[in-house]
mmCIF file of C-alpha atoms and ligand atoms in Angstrom:
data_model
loop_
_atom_site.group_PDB
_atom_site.id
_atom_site.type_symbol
_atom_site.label_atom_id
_atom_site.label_comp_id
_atom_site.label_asym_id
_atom_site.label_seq_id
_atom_site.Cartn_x
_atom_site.Cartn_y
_atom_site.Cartn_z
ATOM 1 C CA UNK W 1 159.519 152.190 -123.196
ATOM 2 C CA UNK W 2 160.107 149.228 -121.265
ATOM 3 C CA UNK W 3 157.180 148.585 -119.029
ATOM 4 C CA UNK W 4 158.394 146.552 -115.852
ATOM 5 C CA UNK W 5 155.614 146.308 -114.128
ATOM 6 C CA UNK W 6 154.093 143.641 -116.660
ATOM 7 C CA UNK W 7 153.267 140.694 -114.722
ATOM 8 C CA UNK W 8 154.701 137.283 -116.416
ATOM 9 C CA UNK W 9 154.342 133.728 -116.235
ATOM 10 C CA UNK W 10 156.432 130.777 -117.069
ATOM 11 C CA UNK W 11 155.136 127.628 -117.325
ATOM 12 C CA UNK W 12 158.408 124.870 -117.198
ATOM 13 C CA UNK W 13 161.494 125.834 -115.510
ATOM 14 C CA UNK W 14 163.761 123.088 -116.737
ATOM 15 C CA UNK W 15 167.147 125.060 -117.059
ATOM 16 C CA UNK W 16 165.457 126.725 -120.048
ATOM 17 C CA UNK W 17 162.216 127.854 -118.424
ATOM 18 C CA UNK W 18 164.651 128.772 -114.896
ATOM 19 C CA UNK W 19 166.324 131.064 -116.900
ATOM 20 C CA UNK W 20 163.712 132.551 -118.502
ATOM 21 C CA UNK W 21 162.173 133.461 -115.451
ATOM 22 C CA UNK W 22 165.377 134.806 -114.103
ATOM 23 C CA UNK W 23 165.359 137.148 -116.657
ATOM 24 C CA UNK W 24 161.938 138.109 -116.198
ATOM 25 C CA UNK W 25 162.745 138.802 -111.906
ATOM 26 C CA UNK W 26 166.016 140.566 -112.839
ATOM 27 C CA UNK W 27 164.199 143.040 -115.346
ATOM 28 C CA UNK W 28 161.651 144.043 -112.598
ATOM 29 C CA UNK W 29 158.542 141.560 -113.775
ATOM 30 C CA UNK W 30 156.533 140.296 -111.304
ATOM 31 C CA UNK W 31 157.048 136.767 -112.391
ATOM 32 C CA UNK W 32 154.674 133.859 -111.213
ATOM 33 C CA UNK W 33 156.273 130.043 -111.946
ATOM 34 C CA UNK W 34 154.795 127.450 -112.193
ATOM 35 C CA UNK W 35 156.600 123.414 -112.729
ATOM 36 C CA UNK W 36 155.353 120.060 -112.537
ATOM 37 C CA UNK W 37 158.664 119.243 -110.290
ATOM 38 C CA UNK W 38 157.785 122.625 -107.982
ATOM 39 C CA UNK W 39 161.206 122.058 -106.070
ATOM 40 C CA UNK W 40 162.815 123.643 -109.257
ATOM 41 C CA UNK W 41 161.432 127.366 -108.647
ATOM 42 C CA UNK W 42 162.898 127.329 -105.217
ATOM 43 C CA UNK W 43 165.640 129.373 -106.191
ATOM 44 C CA UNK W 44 163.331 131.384 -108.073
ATOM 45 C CA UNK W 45 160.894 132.229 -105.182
ATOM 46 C CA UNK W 46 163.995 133.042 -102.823
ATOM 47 C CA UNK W 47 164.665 135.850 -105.798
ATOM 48 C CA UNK W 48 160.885 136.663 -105.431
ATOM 49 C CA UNK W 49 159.213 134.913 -107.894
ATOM 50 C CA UNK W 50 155.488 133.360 -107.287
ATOM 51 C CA UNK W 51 155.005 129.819 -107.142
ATOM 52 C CA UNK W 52 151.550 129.277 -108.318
ATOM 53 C CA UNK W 53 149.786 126.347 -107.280
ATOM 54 C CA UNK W 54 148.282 125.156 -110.154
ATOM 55 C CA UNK W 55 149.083 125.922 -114.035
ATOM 56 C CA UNK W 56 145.521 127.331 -114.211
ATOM 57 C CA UNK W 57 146.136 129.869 -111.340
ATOM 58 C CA UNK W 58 149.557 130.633 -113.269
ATOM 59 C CA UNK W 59 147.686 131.183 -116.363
ATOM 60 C CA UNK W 60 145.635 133.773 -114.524
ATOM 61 C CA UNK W 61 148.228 135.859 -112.722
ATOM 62 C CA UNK W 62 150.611 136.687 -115.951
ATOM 63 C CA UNK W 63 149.021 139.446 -118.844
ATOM 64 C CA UNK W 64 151.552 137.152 -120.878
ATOM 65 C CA UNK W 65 152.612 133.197 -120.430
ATOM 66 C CA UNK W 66 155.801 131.607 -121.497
ATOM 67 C CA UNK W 67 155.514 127.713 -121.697
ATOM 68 C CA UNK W 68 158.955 125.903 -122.251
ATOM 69 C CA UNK W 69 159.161 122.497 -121.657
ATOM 70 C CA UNK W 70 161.057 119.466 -123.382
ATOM 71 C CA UNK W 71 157.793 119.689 -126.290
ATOM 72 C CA UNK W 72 155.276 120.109 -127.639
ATOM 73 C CA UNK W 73 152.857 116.638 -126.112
ATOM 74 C CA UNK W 74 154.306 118.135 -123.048
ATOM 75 C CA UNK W 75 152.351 121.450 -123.522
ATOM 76 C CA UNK W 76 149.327 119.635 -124.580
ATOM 77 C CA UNK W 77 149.124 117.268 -121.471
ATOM 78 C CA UNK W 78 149.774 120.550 -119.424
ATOM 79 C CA UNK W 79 147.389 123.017 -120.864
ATOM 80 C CA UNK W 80 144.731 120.176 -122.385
ATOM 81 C CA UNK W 81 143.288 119.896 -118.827
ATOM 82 C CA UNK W 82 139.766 120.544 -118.514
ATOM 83 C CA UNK W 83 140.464 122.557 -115.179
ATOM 84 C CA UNK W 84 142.508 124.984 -117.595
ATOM 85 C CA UNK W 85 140.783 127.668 -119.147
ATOM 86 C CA UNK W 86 143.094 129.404 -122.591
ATOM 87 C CA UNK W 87 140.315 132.074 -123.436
ATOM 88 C CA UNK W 88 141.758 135.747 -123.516
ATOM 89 C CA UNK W 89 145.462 134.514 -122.399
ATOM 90 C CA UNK W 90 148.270 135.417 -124.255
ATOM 91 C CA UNK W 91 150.924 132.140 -124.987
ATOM 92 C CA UNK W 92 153.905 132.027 -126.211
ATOM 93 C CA UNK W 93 155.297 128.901 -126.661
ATOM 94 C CA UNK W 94 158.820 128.842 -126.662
ATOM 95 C CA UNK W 95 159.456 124.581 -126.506
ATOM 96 C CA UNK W 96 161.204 123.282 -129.499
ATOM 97 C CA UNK W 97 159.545 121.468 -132.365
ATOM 98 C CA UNK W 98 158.726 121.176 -136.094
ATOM 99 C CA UNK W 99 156.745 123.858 -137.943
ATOM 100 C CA UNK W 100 153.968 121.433 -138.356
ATOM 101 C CA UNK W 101 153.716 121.389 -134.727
ATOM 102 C CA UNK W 102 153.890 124.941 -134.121
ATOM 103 C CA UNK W 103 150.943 125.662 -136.502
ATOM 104 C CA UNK W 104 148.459 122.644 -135.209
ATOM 105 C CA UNK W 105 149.435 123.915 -131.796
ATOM 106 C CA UNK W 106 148.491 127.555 -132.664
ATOM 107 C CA UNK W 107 145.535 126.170 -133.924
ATOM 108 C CA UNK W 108 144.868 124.674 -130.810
ATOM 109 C CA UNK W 109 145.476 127.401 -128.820
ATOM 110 C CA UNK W 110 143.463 129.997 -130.845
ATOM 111 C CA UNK W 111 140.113 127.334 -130.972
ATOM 112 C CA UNK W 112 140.853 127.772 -127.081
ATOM 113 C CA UNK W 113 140.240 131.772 -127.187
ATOM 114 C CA UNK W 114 144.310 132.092 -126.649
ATOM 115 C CA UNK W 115 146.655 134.892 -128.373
ATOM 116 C CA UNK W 116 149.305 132.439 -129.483
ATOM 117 C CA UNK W 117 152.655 133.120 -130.765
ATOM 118 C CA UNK W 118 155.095 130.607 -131.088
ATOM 119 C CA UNK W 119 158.438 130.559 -130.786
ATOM 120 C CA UNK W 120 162.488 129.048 -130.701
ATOM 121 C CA UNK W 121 165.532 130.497 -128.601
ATOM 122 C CA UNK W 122 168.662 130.276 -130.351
ATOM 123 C CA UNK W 123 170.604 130.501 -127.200
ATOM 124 C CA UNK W 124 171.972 128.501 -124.363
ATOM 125 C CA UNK W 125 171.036 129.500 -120.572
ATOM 126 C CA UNK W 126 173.303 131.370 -119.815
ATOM 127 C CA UNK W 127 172.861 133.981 -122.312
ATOM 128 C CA UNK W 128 169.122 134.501 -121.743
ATOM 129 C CA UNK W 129 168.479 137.924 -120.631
ATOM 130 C CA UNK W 130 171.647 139.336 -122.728
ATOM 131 C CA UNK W 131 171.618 140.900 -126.382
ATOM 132 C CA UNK W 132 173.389 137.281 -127.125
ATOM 133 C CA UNK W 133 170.361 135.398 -126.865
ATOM 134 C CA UNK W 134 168.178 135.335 -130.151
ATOM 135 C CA UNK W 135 164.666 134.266 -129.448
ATOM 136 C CA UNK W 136 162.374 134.182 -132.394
ATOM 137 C CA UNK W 137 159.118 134.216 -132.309
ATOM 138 C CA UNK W 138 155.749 133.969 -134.987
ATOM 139 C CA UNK W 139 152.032 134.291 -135.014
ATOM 140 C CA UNK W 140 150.140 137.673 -135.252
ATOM 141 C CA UNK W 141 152.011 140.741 -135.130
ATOM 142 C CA UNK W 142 149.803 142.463 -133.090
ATOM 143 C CA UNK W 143 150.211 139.789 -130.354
ATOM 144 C CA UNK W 144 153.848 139.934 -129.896
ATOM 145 C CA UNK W 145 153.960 144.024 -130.444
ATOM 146 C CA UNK W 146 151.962 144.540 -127.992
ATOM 147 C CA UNK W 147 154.260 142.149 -125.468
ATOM 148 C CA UNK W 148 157.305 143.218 -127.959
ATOM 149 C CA UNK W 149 159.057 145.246 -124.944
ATOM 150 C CA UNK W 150 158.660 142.880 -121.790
ATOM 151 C CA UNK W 151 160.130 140.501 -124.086
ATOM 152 C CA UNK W 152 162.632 142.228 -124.569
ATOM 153 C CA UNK W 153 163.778 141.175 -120.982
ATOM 154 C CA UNK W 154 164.803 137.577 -121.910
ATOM 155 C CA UNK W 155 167.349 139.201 -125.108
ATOM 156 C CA UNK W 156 166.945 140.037 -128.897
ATOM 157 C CA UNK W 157 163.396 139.075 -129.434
ATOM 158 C CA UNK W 158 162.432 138.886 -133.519
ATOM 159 C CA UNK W 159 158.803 138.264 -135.339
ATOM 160 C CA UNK W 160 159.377 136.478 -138.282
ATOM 161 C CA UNK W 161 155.904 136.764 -139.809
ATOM 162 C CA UNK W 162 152.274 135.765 -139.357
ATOM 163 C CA UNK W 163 152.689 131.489 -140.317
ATOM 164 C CA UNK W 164 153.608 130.171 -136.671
ATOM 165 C CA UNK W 165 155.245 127.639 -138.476
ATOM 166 C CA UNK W 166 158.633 130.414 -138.905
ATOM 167 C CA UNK W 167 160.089 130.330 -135.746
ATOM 168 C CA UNK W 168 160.311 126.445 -135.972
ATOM 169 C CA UNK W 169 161.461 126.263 -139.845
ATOM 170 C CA UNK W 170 164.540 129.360 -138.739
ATOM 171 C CA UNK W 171 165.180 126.686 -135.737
ATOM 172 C CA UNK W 172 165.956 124.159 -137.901
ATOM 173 C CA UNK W 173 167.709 126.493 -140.880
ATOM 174 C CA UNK W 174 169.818 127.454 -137.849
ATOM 175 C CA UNK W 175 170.373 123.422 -136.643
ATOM 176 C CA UNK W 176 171.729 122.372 -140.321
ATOM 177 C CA UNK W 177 174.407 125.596 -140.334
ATOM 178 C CA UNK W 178 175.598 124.412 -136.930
ATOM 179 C CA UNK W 179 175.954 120.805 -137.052
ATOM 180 C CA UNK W 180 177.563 121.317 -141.273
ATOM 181 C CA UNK W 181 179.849 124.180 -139.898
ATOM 182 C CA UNK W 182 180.652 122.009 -137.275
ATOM 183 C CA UNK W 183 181.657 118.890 -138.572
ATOM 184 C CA UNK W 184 183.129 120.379 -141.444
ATOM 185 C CA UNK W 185 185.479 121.738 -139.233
ATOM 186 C CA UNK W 186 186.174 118.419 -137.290
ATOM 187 C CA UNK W 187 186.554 117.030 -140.528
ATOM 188 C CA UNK W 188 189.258 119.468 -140.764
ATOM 189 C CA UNK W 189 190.638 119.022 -137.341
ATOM 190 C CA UNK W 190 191.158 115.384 -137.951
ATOM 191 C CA UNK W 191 192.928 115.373 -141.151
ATOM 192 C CA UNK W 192 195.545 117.888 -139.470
ATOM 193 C CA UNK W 193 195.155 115.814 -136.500
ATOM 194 C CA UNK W 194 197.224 112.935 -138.532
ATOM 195 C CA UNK W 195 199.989 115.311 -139.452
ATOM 196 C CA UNK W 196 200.072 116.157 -135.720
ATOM 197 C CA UNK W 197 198.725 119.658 -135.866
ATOM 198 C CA UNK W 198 196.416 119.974 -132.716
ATOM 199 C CA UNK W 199 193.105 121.391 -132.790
ATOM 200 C CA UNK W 200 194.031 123.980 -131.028
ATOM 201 C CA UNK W 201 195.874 125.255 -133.553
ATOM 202 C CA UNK W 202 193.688 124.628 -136.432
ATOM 203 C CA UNK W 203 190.741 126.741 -134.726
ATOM 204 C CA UNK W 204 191.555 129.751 -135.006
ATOM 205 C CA UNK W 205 192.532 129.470 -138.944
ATOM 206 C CA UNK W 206 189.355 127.578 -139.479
ATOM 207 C CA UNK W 207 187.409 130.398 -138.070
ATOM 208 C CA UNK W 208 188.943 132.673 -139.995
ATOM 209 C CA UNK W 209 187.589 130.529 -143.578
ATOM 210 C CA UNK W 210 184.584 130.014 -141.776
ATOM 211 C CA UNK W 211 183.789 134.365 -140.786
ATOM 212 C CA UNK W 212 185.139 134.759 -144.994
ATOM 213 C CA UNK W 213 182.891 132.037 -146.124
ATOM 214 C CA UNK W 214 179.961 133.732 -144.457
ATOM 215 C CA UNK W 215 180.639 136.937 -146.120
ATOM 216 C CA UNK W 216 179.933 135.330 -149.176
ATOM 217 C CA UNK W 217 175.958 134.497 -148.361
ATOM 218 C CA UNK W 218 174.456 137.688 -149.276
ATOM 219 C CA UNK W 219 175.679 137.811 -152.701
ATOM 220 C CA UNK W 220 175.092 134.324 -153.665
ATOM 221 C CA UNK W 221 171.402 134.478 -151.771
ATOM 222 C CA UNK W 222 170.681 137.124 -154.718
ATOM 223 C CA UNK W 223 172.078 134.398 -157.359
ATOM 224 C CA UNK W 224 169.845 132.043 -155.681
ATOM 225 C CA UNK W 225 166.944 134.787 -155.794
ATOM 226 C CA UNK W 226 167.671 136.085 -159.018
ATOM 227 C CA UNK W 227 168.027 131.936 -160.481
ATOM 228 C CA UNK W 228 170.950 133.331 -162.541
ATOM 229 C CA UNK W 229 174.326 131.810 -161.461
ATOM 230 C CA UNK W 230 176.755 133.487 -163.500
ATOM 231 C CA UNK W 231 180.308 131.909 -162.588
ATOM 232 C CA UNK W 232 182.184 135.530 -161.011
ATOM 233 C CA UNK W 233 184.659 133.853 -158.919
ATOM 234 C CA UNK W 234 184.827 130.469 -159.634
ATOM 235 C CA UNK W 235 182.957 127.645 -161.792
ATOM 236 C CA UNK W 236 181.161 124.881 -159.957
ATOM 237 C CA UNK W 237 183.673 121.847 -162.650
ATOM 238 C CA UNK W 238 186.652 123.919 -161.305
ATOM 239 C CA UNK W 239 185.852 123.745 -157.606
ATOM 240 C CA UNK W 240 184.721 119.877 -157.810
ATOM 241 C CA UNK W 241 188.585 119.225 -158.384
ATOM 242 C CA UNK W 242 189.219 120.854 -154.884
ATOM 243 C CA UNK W 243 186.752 118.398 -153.831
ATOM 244 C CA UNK W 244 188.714 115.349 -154.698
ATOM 245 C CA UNK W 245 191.763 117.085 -152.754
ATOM 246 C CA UNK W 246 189.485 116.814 -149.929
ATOM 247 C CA UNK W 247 188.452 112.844 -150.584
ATOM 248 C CA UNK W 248 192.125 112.052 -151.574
ATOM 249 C CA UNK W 249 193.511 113.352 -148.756
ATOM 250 C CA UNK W 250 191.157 111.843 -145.702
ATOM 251 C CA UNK W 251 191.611 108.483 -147.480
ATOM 252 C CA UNK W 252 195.565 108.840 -147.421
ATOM 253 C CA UNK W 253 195.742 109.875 -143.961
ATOM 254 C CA UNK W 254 193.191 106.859 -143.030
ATOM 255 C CA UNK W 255 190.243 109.226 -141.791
ATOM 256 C CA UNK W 256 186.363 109.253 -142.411
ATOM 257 C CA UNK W 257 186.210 110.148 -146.377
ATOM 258 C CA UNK W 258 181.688 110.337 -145.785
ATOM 259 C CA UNK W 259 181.364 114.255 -146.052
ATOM 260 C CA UNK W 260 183.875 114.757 -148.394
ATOM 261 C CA UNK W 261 182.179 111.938 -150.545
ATOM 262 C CA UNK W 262 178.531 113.858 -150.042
ATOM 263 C CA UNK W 263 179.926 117.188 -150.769
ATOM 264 C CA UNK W 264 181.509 116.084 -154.327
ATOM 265 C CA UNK W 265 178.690 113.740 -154.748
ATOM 266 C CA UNK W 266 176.068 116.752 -155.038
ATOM 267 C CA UNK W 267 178.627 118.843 -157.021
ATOM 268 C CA UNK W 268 179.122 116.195 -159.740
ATOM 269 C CA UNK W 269 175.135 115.869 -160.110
ATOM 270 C CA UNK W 270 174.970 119.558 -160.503
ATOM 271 C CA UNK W 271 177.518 119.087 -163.131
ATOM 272 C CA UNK W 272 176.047 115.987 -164.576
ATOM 273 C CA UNK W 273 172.753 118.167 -164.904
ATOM 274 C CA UNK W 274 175.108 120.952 -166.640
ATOM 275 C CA UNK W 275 175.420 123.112 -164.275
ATOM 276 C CA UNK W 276 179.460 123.291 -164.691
ATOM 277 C CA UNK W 277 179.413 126.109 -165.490
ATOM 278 C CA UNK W 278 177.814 128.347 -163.233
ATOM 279 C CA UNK W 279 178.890 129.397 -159.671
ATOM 280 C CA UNK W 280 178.338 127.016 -156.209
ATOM 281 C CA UNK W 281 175.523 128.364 -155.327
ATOM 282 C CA UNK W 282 173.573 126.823 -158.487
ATOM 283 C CA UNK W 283 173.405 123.424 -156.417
ATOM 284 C CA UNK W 284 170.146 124.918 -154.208
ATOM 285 C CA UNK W 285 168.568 122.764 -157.178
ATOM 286 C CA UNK W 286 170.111 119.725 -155.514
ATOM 287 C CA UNK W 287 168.728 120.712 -152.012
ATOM 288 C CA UNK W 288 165.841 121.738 -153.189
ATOM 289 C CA UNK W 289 164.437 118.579 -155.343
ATOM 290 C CA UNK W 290 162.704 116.335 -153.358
ATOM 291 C CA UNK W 291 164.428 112.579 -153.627
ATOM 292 C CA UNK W 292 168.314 113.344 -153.883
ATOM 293 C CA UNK W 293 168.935 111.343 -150.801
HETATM 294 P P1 LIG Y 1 164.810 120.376 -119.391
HETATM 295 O O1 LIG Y 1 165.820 120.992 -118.484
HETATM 296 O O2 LIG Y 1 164.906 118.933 -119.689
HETATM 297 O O3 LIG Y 1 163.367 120.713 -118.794
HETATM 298 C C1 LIG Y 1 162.200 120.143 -119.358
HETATM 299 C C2 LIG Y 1 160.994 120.817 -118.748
HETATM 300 O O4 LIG Y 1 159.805 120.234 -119.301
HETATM 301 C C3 LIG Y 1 160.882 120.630 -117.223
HETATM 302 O O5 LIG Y 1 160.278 121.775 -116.679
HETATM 303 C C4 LIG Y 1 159.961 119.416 -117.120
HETATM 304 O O6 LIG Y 1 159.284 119.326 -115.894
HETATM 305 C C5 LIG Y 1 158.990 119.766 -118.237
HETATM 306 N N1 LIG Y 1 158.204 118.615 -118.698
HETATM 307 C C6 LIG Y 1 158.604 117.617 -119.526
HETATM 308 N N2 LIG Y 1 157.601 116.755 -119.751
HETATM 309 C C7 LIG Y 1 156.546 117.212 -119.043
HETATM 310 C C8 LIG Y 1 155.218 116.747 -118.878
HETATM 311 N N3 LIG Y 1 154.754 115.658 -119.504
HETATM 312 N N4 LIG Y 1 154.395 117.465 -118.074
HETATM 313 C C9 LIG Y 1 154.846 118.585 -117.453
HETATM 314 N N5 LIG Y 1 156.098 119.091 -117.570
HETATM 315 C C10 LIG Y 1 156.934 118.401 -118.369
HETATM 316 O O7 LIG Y 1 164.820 121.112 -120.809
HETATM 317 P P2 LIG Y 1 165.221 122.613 -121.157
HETATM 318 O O8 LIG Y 1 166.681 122.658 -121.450
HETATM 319 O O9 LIG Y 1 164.647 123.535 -120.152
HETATM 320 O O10 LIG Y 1 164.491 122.790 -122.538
HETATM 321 C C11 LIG Y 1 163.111 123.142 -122.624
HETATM 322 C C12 LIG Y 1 162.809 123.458 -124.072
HETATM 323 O O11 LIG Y 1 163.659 124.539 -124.483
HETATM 324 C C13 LIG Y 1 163.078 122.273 -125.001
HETATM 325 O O12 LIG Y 1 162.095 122.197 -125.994
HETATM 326 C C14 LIG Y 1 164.449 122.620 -125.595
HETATM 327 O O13 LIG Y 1 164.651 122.043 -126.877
HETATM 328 C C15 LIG Y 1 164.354 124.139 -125.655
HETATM 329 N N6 LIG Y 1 165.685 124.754 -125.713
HETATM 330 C C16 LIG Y 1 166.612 124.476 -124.751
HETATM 331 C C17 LIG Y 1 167.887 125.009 -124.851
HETATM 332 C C18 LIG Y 1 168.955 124.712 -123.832
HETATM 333 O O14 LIG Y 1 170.133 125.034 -124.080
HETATM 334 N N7 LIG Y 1 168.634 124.137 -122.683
HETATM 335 C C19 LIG Y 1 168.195 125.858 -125.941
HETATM 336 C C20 LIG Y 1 167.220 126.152 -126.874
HETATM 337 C C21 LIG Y 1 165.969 125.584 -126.770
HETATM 338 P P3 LIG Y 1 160.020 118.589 -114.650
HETATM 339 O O15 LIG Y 1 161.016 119.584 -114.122
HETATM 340 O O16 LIG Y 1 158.928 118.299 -113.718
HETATM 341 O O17 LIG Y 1 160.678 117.345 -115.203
#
């Protein structure tokens, strides 16, 4: 059951943190705030929230803390202060970073007496406090099951597994399928763009490859499990020739040829390596060594 009477702090209420503790007020929390600009929680105190004076007071009034600001030397310089005490709080620290800083940082935390889990939000503002917005989080599971439900407040909360460094390492999984879905598709949108087709009207044909492309990842995660790439659909030497299409094309119509180049340029090594053969998903070999690139 949803406890609402949990009380809850957050620590950082850039538009991030501000939304966070909306959330938090709109669920029923009793929410204390606390920002190094304090004129930011104004809002939030007019919807009830608590302005604590210090971070150290805010630590106090919360059975759980939420710190989310732009990173990680932020938190430090925030919660390093000798005036700060961490023993027997409960953090979860939900600013972006690398895994590397996540664990150090949980390390830090826990040498402190702190519960730490850390975590990302795959979301924009808006979202936060709907099923939309994906926050992950790591650390001990007993930590975040025992919060598991007034987290639930801020949207679909996930534990990844003990190693804090998860949250920051889906973050980034999560950064590379954006930014390559979405400049494949510009890619796309500017070589139609030539022949005068809009992008407008490309979209909602390029989301269509893009939703069937996706259905394709469980099957070829088991290839990529299993190490066995046995060609079912298609061979990796007769999909590199729809890869020149793709070159051949951008440089006719006088567009950038660069990820068209990269994404042939990986398939030939695979092939080079004899890998022809086998089915696309054989070139996790090229991601996976360390030095292509
Ligand atoms: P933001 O609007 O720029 O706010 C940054 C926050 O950090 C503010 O509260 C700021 O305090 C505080 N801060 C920065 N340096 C500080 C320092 N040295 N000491 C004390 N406080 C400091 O950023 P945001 O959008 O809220 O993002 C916060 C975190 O959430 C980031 O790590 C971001 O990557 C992550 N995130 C954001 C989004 C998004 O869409 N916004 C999505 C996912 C993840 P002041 O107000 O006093 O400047």
């Amino acid at each position: 059951m949803n406890r609402t009477d949990t009380p809850v702090t957050v620590i950082g209420l850039g538009l991030m943190g501000q939304a966070l503790a909306g959330a938090f007020l709109r669920a029923g929390h009793p929410t204390t705030v606390w920002n190094r600009t304090a004129s930011k929680a104004d809002h939030l105190v007019a919807e009830g929230a608590r302005l604590a004076p210090t971070v150290g007071d805010a630590l106090k009034a919360g059975s759980l803390t939420i710190v989310c600001v732009t990173d990680y030397q932020a938190m430090y310089e925030l919660l390093g202060a000798n005036e700060v005490q961490l023993a027997d709080t409960t953090l979860i620290n939900l600013s972006s970073g690398d895994s590397a800083q996540a664990r150090d940082a949980a390390r830090w935390a826990e040498e402190r007496g702190a519960h730490y889990l850390d975590g990302a939000v795959m979301a924009i503002p808006p979202t936060i406090g709907t099923a939309e917005a994906v926050i992950l989080h790591s650390g001990p599971r007993p930590v975040f099951e025992a919060h598991e439900s007034t987290l639930g407040a801020l949207g679909t909360v996930t534990h990844l597994g003990a190693d804090h460094g998860l949250a920051s390492l889906y973050d980034v999984a999560g950064l590379t399928m954006m930014w390559s879905v979405l400049n494949a598709w510009l890619q796309g949108t500017a070589l139609l763009g030539m022949a005068g087709v809009d992008a407008a009207t490309y979209a909602p044909f390029a989301r269509q490859i893009a939703a069937g492309v996706a259905e394709w990842l469980p099957g070829y995660a088991q290839q990529i499990d299993s190490g066995s790439f046995p060609a079912e659909v298609s061979a990796l030497e007769t999909e590199v020739r729809t890869m020149e299409h793709m070159i051949e094309e951008s440089e006719a119509a006088g567009i950038n040829a660069e990820l068209p180049k990269l994404i042939k340029a990986m398939a030939d090594r695979a092939i080079a390596a004899g890998h022809g053969g086998e089915q696309y998903p054989v070139l996790i070999e090229e991601f996976g060594t360390p030095g292509n690139g």
